[in-house]
PDB file of N, CA, C and O in Angstrom:
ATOM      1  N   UNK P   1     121.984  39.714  96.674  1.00 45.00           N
ATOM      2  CA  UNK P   1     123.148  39.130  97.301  1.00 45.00           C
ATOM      3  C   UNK P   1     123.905  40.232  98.036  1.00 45.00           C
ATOM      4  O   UNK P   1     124.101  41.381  97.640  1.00 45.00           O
ATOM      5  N   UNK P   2     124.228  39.762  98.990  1.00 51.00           N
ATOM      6  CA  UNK P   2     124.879  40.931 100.106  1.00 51.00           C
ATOM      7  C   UNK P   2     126.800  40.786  99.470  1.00 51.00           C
ATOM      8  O   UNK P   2     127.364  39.867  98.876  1.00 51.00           O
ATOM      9  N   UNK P   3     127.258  41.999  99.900  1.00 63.00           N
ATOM     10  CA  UNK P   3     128.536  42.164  99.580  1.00 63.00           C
ATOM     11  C   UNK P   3     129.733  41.308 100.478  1.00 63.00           C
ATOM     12  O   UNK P   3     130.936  41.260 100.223  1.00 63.00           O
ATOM     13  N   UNK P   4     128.746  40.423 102.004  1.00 75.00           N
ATOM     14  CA  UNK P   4     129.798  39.277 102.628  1.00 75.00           C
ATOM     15  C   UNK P   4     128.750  38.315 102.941  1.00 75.00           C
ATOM     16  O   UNK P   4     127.581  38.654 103.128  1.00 75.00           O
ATOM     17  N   UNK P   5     129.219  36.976 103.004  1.00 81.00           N
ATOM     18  CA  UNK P   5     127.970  35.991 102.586  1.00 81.00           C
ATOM     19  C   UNK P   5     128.635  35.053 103.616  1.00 81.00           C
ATOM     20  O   UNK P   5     129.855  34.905 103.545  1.00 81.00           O
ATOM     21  N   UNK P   6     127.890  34.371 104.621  1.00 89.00           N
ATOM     22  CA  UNK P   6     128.868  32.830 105.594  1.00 89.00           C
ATOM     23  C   UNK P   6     128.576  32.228 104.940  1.00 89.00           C
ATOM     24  O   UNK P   6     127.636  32.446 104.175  1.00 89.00           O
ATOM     25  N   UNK P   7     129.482  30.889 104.976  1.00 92.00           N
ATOM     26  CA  UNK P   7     128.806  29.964 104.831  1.00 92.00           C
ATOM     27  C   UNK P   7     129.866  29.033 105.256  1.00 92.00           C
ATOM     28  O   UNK P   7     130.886  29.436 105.815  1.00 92.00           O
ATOM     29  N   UNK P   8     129.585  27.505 104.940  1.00 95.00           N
ATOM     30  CA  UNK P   8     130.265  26.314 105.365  1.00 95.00           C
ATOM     31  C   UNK P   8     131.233  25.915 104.126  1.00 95.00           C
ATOM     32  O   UNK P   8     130.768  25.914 102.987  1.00 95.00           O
ATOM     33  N   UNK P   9     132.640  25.565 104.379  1.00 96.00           N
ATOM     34  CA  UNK P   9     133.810  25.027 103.660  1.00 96.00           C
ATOM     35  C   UNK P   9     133.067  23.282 103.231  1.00 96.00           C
ATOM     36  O   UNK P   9     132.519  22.651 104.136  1.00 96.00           O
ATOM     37  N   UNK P  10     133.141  22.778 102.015  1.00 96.00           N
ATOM     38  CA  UNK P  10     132.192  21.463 101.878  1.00 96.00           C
ATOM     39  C   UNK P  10     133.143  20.799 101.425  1.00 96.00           C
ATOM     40  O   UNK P  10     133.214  19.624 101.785  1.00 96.00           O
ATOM     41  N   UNK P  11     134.275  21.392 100.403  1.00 95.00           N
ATOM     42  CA  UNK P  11     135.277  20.478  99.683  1.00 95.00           C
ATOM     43  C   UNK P  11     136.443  21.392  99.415  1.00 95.00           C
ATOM     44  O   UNK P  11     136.131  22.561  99.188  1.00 95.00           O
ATOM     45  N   UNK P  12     137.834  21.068  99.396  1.00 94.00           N
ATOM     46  CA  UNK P  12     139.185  21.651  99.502  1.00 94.00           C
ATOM     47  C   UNK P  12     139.542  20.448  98.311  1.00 94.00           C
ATOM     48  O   UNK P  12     139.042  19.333  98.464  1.00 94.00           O
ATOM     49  N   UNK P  13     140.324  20.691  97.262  1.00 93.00           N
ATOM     50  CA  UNK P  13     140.965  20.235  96.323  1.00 93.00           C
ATOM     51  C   UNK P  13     142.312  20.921  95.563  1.00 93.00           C
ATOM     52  O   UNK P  13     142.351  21.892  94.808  1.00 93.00           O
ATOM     53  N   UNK P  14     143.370  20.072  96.033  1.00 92.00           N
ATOM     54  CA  UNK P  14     144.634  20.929  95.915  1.00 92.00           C
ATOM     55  C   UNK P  14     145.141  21.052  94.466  1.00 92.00           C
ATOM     56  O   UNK P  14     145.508  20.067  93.826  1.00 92.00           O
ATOM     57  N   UNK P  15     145.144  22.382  93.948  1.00 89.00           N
ATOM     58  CA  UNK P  15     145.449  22.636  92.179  1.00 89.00           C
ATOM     59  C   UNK P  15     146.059  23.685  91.981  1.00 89.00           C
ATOM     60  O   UNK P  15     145.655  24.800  91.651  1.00 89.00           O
ATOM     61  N   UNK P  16     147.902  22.970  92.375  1.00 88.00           N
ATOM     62  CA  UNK P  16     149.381  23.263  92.256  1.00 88.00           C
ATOM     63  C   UNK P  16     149.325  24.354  93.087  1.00 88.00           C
ATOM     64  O   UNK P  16     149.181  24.202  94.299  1.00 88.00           O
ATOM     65  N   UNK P  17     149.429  25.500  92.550  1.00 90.00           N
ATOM     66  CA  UNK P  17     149.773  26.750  93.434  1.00 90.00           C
ATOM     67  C   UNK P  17     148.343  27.372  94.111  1.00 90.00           C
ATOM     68  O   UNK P  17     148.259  28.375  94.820  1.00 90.00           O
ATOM     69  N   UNK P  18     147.395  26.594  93.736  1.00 92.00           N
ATOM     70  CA  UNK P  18     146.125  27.189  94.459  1.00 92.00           C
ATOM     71  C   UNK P  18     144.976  26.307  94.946  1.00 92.00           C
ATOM     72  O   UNK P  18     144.694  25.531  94.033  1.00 92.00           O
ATOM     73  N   UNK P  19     144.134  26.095  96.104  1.00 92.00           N
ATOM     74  CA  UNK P  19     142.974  25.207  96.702  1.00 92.00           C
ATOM     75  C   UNK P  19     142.209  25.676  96.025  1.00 92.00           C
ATOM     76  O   UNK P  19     142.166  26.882  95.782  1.00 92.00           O
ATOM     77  N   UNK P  20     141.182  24.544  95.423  1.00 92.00           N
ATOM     78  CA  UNK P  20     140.049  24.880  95.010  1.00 92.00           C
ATOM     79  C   UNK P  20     139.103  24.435  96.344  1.00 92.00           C
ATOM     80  O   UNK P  20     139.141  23.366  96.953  1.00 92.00           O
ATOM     81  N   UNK P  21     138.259  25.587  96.588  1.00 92.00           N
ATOM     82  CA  UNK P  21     137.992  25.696  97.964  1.00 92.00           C
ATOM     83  C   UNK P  21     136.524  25.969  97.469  1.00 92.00           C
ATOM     84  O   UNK P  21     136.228  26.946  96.782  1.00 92.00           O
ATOM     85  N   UNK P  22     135.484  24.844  97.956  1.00 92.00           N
ATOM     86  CA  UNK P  22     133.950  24.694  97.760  1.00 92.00           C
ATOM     87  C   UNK P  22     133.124  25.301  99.147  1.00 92.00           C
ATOM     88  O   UNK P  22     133.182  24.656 100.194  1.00 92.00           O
ATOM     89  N   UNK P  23     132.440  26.441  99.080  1.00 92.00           N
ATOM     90  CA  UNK P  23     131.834  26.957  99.757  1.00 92.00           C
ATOM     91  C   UNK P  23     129.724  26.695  99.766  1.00 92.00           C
ATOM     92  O   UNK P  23     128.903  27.184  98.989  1.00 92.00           O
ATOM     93  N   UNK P  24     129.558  26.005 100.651  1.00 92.00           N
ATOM     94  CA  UNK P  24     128.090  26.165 100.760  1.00 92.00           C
ATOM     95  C   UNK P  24     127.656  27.220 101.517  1.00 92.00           C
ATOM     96  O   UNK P  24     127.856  27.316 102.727  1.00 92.00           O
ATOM     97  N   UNK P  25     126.731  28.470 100.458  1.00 87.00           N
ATOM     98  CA  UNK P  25     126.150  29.166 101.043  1.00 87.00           C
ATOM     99  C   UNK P  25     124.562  29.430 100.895  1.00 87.00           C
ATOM    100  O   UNK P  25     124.244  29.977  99.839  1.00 87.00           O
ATOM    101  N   UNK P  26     123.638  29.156 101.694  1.00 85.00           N
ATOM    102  CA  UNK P  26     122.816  29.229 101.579  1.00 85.00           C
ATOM    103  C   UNK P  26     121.576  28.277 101.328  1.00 85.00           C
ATOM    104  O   UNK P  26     120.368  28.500 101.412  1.00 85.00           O
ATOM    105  N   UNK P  27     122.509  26.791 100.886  1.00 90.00           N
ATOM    106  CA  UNK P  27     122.199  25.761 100.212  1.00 90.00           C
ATOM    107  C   UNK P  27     122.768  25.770  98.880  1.00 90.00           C
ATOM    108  O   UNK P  27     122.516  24.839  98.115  1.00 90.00           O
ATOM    109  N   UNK P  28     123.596  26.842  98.491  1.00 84.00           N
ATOM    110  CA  UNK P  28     124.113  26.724  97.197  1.00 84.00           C
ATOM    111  C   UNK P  28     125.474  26.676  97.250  1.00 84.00           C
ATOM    112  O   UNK P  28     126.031  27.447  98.031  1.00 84.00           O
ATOM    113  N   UNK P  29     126.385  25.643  96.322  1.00 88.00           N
ATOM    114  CA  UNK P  29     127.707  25.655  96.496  1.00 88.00           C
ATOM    115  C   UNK P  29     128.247  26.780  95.604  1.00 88.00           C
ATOM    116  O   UNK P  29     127.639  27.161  94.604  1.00 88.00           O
ATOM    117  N   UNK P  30     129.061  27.136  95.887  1.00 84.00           N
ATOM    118  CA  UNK P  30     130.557  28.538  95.289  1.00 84.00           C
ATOM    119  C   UNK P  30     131.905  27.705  95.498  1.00 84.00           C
ATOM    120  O   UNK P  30     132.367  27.157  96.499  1.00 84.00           O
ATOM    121  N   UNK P  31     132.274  27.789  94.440  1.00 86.00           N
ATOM    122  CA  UNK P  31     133.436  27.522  94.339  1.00 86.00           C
ATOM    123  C   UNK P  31     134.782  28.589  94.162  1.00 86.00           C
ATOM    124  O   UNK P  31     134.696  29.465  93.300  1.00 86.00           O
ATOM    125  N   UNK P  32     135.687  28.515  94.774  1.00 84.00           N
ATOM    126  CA  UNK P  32     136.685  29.517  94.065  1.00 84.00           C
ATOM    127  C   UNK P  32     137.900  29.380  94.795  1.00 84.00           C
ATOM    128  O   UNK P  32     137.852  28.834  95.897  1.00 84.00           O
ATOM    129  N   UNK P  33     139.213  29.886  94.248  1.00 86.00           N
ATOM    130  CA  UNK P  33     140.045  29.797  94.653  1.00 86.00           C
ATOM    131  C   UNK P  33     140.750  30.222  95.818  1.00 86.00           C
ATOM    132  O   UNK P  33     140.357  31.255  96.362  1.00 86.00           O
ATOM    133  N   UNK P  34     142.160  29.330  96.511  1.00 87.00           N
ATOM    134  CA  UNK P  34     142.799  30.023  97.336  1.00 87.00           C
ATOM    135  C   UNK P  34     144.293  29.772  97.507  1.00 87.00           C
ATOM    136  O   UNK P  34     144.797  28.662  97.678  1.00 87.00           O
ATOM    137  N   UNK P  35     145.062  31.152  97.430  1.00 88.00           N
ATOM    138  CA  UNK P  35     146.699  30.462  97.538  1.00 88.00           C
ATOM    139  C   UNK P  35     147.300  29.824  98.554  1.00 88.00           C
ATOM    140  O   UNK P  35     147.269  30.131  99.746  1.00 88.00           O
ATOM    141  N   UNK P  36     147.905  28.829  97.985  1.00 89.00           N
ATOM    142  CA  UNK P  36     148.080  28.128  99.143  1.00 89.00           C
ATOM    143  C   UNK P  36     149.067  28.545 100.466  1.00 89.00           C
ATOM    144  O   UNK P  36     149.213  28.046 101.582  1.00 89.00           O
ATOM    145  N   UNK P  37     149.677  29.722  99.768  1.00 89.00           N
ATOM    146  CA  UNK P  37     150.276  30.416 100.878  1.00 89.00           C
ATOM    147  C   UNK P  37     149.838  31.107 102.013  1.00 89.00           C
ATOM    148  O   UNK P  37     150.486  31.761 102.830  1.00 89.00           O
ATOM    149  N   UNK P  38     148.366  30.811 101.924  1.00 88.00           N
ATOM    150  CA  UNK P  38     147.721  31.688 103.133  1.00 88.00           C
ATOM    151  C   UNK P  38     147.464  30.694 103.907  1.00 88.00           C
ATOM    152  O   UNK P  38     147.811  29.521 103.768  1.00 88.00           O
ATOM    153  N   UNK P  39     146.556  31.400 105.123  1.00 88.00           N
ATOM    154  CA  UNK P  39     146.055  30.077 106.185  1.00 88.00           C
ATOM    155  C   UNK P  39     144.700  29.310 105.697  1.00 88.00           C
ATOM    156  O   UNK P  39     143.659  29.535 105.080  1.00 88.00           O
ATOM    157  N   UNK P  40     145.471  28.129 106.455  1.00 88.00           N
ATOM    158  CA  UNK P  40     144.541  26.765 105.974  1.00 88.00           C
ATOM    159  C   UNK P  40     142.795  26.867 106.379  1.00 88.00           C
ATOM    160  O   UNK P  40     142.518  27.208 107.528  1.00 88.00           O
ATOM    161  N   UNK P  41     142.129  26.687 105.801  1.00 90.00           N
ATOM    162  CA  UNK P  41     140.653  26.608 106.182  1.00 90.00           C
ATOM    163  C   UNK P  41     140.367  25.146 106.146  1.00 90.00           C
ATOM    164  O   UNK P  41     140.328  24.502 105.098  1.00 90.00           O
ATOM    165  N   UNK P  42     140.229  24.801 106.971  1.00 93.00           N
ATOM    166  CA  UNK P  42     139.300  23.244 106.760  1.00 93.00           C
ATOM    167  C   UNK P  42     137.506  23.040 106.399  1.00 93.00           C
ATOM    168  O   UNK P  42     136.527  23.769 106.557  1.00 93.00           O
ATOM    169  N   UNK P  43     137.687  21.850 105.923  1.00 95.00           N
ATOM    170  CA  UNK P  43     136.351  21.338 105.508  1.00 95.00           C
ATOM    171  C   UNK P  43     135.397  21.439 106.586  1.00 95.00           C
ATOM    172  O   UNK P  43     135.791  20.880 107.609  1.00 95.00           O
ATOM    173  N   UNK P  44     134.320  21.955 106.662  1.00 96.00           N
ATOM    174  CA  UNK P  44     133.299  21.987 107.587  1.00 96.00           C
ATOM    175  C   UNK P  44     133.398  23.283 108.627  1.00 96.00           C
ATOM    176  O   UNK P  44     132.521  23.729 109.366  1.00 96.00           O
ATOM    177  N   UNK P  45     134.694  23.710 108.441  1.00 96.00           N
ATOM    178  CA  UNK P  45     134.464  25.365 108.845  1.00 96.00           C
ATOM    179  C   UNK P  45     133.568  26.528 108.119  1.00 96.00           C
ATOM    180  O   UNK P  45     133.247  26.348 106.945  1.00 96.00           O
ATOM    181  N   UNK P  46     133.192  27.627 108.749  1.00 96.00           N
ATOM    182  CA  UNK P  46     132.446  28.172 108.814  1.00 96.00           C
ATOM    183  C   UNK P  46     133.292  29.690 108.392  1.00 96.00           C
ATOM    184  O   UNK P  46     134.082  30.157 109.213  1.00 96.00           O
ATOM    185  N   UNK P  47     133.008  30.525 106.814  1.00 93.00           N
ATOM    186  CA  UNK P  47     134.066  31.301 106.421  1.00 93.00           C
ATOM    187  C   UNK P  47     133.309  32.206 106.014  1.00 93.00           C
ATOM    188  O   UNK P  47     132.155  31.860 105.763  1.00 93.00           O
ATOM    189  N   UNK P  48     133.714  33.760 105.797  1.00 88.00           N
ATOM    190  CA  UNK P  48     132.806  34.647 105.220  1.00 88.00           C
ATOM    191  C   UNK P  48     133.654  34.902 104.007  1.00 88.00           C
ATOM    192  O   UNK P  48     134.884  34.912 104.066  1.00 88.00           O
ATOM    193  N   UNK P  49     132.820  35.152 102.663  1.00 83.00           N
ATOM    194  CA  UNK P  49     133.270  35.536 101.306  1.00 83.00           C
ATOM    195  C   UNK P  49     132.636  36.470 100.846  1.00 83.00           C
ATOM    196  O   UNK P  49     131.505  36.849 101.151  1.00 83.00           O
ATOM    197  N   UNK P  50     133.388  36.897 100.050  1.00 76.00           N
ATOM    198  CA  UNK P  50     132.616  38.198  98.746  1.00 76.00           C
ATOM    199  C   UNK P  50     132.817  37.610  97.751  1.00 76.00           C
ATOM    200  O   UNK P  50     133.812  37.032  97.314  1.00 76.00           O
ATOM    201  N   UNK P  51     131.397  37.834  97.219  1.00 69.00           N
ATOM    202  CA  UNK P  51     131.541  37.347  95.552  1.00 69.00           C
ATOM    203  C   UNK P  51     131.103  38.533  94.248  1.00 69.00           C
ATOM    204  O   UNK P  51     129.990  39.006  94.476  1.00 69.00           O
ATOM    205  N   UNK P  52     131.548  38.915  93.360  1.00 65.00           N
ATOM    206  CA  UNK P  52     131.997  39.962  93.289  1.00 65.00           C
ATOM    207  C   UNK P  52     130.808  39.913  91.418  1.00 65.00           C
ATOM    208  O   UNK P  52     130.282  40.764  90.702  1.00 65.00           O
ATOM    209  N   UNK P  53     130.934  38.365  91.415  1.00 63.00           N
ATOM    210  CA  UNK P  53     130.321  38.356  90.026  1.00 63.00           C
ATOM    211  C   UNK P  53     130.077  36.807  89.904  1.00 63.00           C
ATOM    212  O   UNK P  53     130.966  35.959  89.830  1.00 63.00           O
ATOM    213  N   UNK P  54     128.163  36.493  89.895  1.00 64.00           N
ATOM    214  CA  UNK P  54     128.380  35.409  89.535  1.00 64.00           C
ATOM    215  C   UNK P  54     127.801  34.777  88.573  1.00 64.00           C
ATOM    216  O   UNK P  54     127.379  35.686  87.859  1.00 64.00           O
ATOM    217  N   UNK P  55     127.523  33.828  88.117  1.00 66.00           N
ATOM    218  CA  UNK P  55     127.091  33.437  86.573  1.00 66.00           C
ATOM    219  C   UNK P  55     126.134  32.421  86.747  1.00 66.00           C
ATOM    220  O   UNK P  55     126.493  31.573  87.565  1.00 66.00           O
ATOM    221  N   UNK P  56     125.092  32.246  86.267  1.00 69.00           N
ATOM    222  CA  UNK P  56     123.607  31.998  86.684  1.00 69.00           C
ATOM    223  C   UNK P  56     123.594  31.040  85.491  1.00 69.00           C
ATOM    224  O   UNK P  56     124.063  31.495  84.448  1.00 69.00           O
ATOM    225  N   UNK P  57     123.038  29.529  85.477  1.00 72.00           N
ATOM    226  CA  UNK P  57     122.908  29.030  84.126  1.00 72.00           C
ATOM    227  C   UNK P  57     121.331  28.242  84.268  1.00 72.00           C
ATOM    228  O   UNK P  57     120.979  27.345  85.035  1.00 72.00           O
ATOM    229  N   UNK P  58     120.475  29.067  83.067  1.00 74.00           N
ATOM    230  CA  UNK P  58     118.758  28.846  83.267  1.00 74.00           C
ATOM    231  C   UNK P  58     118.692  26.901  82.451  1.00 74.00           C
ATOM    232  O   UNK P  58     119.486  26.133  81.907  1.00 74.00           O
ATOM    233  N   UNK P  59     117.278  26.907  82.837  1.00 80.00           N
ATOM    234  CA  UNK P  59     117.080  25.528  81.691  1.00 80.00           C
ATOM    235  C   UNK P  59     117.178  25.715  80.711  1.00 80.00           C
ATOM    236  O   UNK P  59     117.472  24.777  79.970  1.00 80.00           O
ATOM    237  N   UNK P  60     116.926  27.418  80.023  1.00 81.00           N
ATOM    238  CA  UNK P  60     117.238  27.239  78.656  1.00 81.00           C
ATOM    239  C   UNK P  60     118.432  27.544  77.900  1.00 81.00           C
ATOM    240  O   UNK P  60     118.547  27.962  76.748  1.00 81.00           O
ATOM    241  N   UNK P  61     119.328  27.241  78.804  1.00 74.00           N
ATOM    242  CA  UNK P  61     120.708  27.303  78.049  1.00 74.00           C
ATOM    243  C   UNK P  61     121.353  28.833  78.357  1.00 74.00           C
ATOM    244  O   UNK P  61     122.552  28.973  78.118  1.00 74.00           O
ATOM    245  N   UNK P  62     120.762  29.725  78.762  1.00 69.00           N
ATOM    246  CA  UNK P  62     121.025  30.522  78.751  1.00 69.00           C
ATOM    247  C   UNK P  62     121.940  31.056  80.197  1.00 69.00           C
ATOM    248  O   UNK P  62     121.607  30.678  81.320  1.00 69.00           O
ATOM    249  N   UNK P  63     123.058  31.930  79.968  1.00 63.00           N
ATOM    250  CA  UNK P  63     123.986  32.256  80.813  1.00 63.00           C
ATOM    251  C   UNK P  63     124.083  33.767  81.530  1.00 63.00           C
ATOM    252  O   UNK P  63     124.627  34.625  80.835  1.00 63.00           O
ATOM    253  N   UNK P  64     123.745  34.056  82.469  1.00 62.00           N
ATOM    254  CA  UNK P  64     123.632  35.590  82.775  1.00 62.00           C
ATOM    255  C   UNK P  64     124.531  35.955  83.849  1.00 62.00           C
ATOM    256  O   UNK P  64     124.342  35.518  84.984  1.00 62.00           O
ATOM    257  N   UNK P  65     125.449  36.688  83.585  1.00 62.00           N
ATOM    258  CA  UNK P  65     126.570  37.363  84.725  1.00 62.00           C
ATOM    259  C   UNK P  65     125.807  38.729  85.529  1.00 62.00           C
ATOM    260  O   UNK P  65     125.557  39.899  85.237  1.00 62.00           O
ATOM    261  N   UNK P  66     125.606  37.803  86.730  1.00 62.00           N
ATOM    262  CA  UNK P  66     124.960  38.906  88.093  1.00 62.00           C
ATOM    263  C   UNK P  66     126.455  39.402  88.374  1.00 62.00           C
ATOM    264  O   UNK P  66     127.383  38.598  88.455  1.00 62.00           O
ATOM    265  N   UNK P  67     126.663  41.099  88.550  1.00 60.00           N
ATOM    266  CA  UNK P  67     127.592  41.838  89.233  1.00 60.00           C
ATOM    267  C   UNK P  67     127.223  42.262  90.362  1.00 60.00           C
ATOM    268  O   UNK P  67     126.022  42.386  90.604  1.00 60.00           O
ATOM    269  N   UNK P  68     128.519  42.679  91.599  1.00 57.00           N
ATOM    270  CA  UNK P  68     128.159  42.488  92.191  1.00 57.00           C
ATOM    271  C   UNK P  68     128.317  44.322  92.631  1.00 57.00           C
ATOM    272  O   UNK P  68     129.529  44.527  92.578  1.00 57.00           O
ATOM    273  N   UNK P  69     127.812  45.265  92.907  1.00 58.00           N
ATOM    274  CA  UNK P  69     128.091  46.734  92.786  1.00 58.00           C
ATOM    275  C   UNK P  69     129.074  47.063  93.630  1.00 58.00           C
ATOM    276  O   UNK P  69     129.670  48.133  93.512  1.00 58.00           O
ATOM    277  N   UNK P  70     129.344  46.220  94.539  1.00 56.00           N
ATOM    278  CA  UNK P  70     130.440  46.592  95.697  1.00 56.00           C
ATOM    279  C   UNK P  70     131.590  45.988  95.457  1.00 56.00           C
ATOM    280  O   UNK P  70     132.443  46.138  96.331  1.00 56.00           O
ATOM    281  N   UNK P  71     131.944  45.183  94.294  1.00 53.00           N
ATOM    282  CA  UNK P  71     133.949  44.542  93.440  1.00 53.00           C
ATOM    283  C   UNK P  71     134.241  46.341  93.190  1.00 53.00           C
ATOM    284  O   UNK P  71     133.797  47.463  92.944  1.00 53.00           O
ATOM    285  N   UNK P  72     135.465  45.387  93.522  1.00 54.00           N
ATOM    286  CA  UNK P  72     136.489  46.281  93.923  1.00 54.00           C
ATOM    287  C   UNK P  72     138.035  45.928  92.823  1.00 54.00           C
ATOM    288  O   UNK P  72     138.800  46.592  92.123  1.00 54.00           O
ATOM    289  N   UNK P  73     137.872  44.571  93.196  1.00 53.00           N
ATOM    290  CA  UNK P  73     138.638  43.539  92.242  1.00 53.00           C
ATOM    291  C   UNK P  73     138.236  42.755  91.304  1.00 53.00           C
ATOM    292  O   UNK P  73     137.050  42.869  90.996  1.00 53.00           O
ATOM    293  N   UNK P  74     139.106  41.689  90.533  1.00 53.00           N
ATOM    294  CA  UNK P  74     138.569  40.561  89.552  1.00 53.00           C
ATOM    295  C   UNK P  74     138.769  39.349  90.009  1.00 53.00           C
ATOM    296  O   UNK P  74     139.393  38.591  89.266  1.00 53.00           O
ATOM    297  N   UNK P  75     138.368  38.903  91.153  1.00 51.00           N
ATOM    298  CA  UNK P  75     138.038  37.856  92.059  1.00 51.00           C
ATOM    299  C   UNK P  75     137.367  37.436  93.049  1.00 51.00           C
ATOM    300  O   UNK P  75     136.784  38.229  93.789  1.00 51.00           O
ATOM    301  N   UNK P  76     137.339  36.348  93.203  1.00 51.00           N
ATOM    302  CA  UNK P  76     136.628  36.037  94.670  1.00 51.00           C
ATOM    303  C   UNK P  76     137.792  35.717  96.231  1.00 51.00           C
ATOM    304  O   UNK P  76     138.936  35.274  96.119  1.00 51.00           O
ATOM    305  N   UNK P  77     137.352  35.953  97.114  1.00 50.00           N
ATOM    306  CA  UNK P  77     138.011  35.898  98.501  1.00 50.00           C
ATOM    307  C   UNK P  77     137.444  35.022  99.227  1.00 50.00           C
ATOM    308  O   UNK P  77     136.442  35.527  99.732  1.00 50.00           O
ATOM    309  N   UNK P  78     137.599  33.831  99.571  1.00 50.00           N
ATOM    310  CA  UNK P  78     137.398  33.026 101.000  1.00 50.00           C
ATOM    311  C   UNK P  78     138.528  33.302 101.731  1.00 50.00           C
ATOM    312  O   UNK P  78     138.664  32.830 102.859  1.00 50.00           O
TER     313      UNK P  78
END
């Protein structure tokens, strides 16, 4: 996984002080947050993100946190 990723805005869901803001990249959705005090992104725009750490869940139940070597922080950015 590269350290900035495009992809397409698929779903925006407003939760109080922050958008939960659904990113398709690649064919895979990301989800993550955004304050709502910044500028608006709409659905079906086209946004670049860093994802910094993400969490992989196999058929067998099992859960594995991919890092990402280039976080800087403890979040994600759309």
């Amino acid at each position: 996984m590269a350290s900035v990723e495009k992809g397409i805005v698929t779903g925006k869901l407003f939760r109080g002080k922050e958008v939960e803001i659904t990113v398709n990249v690649n064919g895979i959705d990301i989800v993550g947050t955004r304050n709502v005090e910044e500028a608006t992104i709409k659905k079906g725009e086209e946004v670049n993100i860093f994802v910094h750490r993400a969490f992989t869940y196999g058929d067998d139940g099992v859960v594995s946190i991919i890092e990402n070597a280039n976080k800087t922080e403890e979040w994600m950015v759309i």
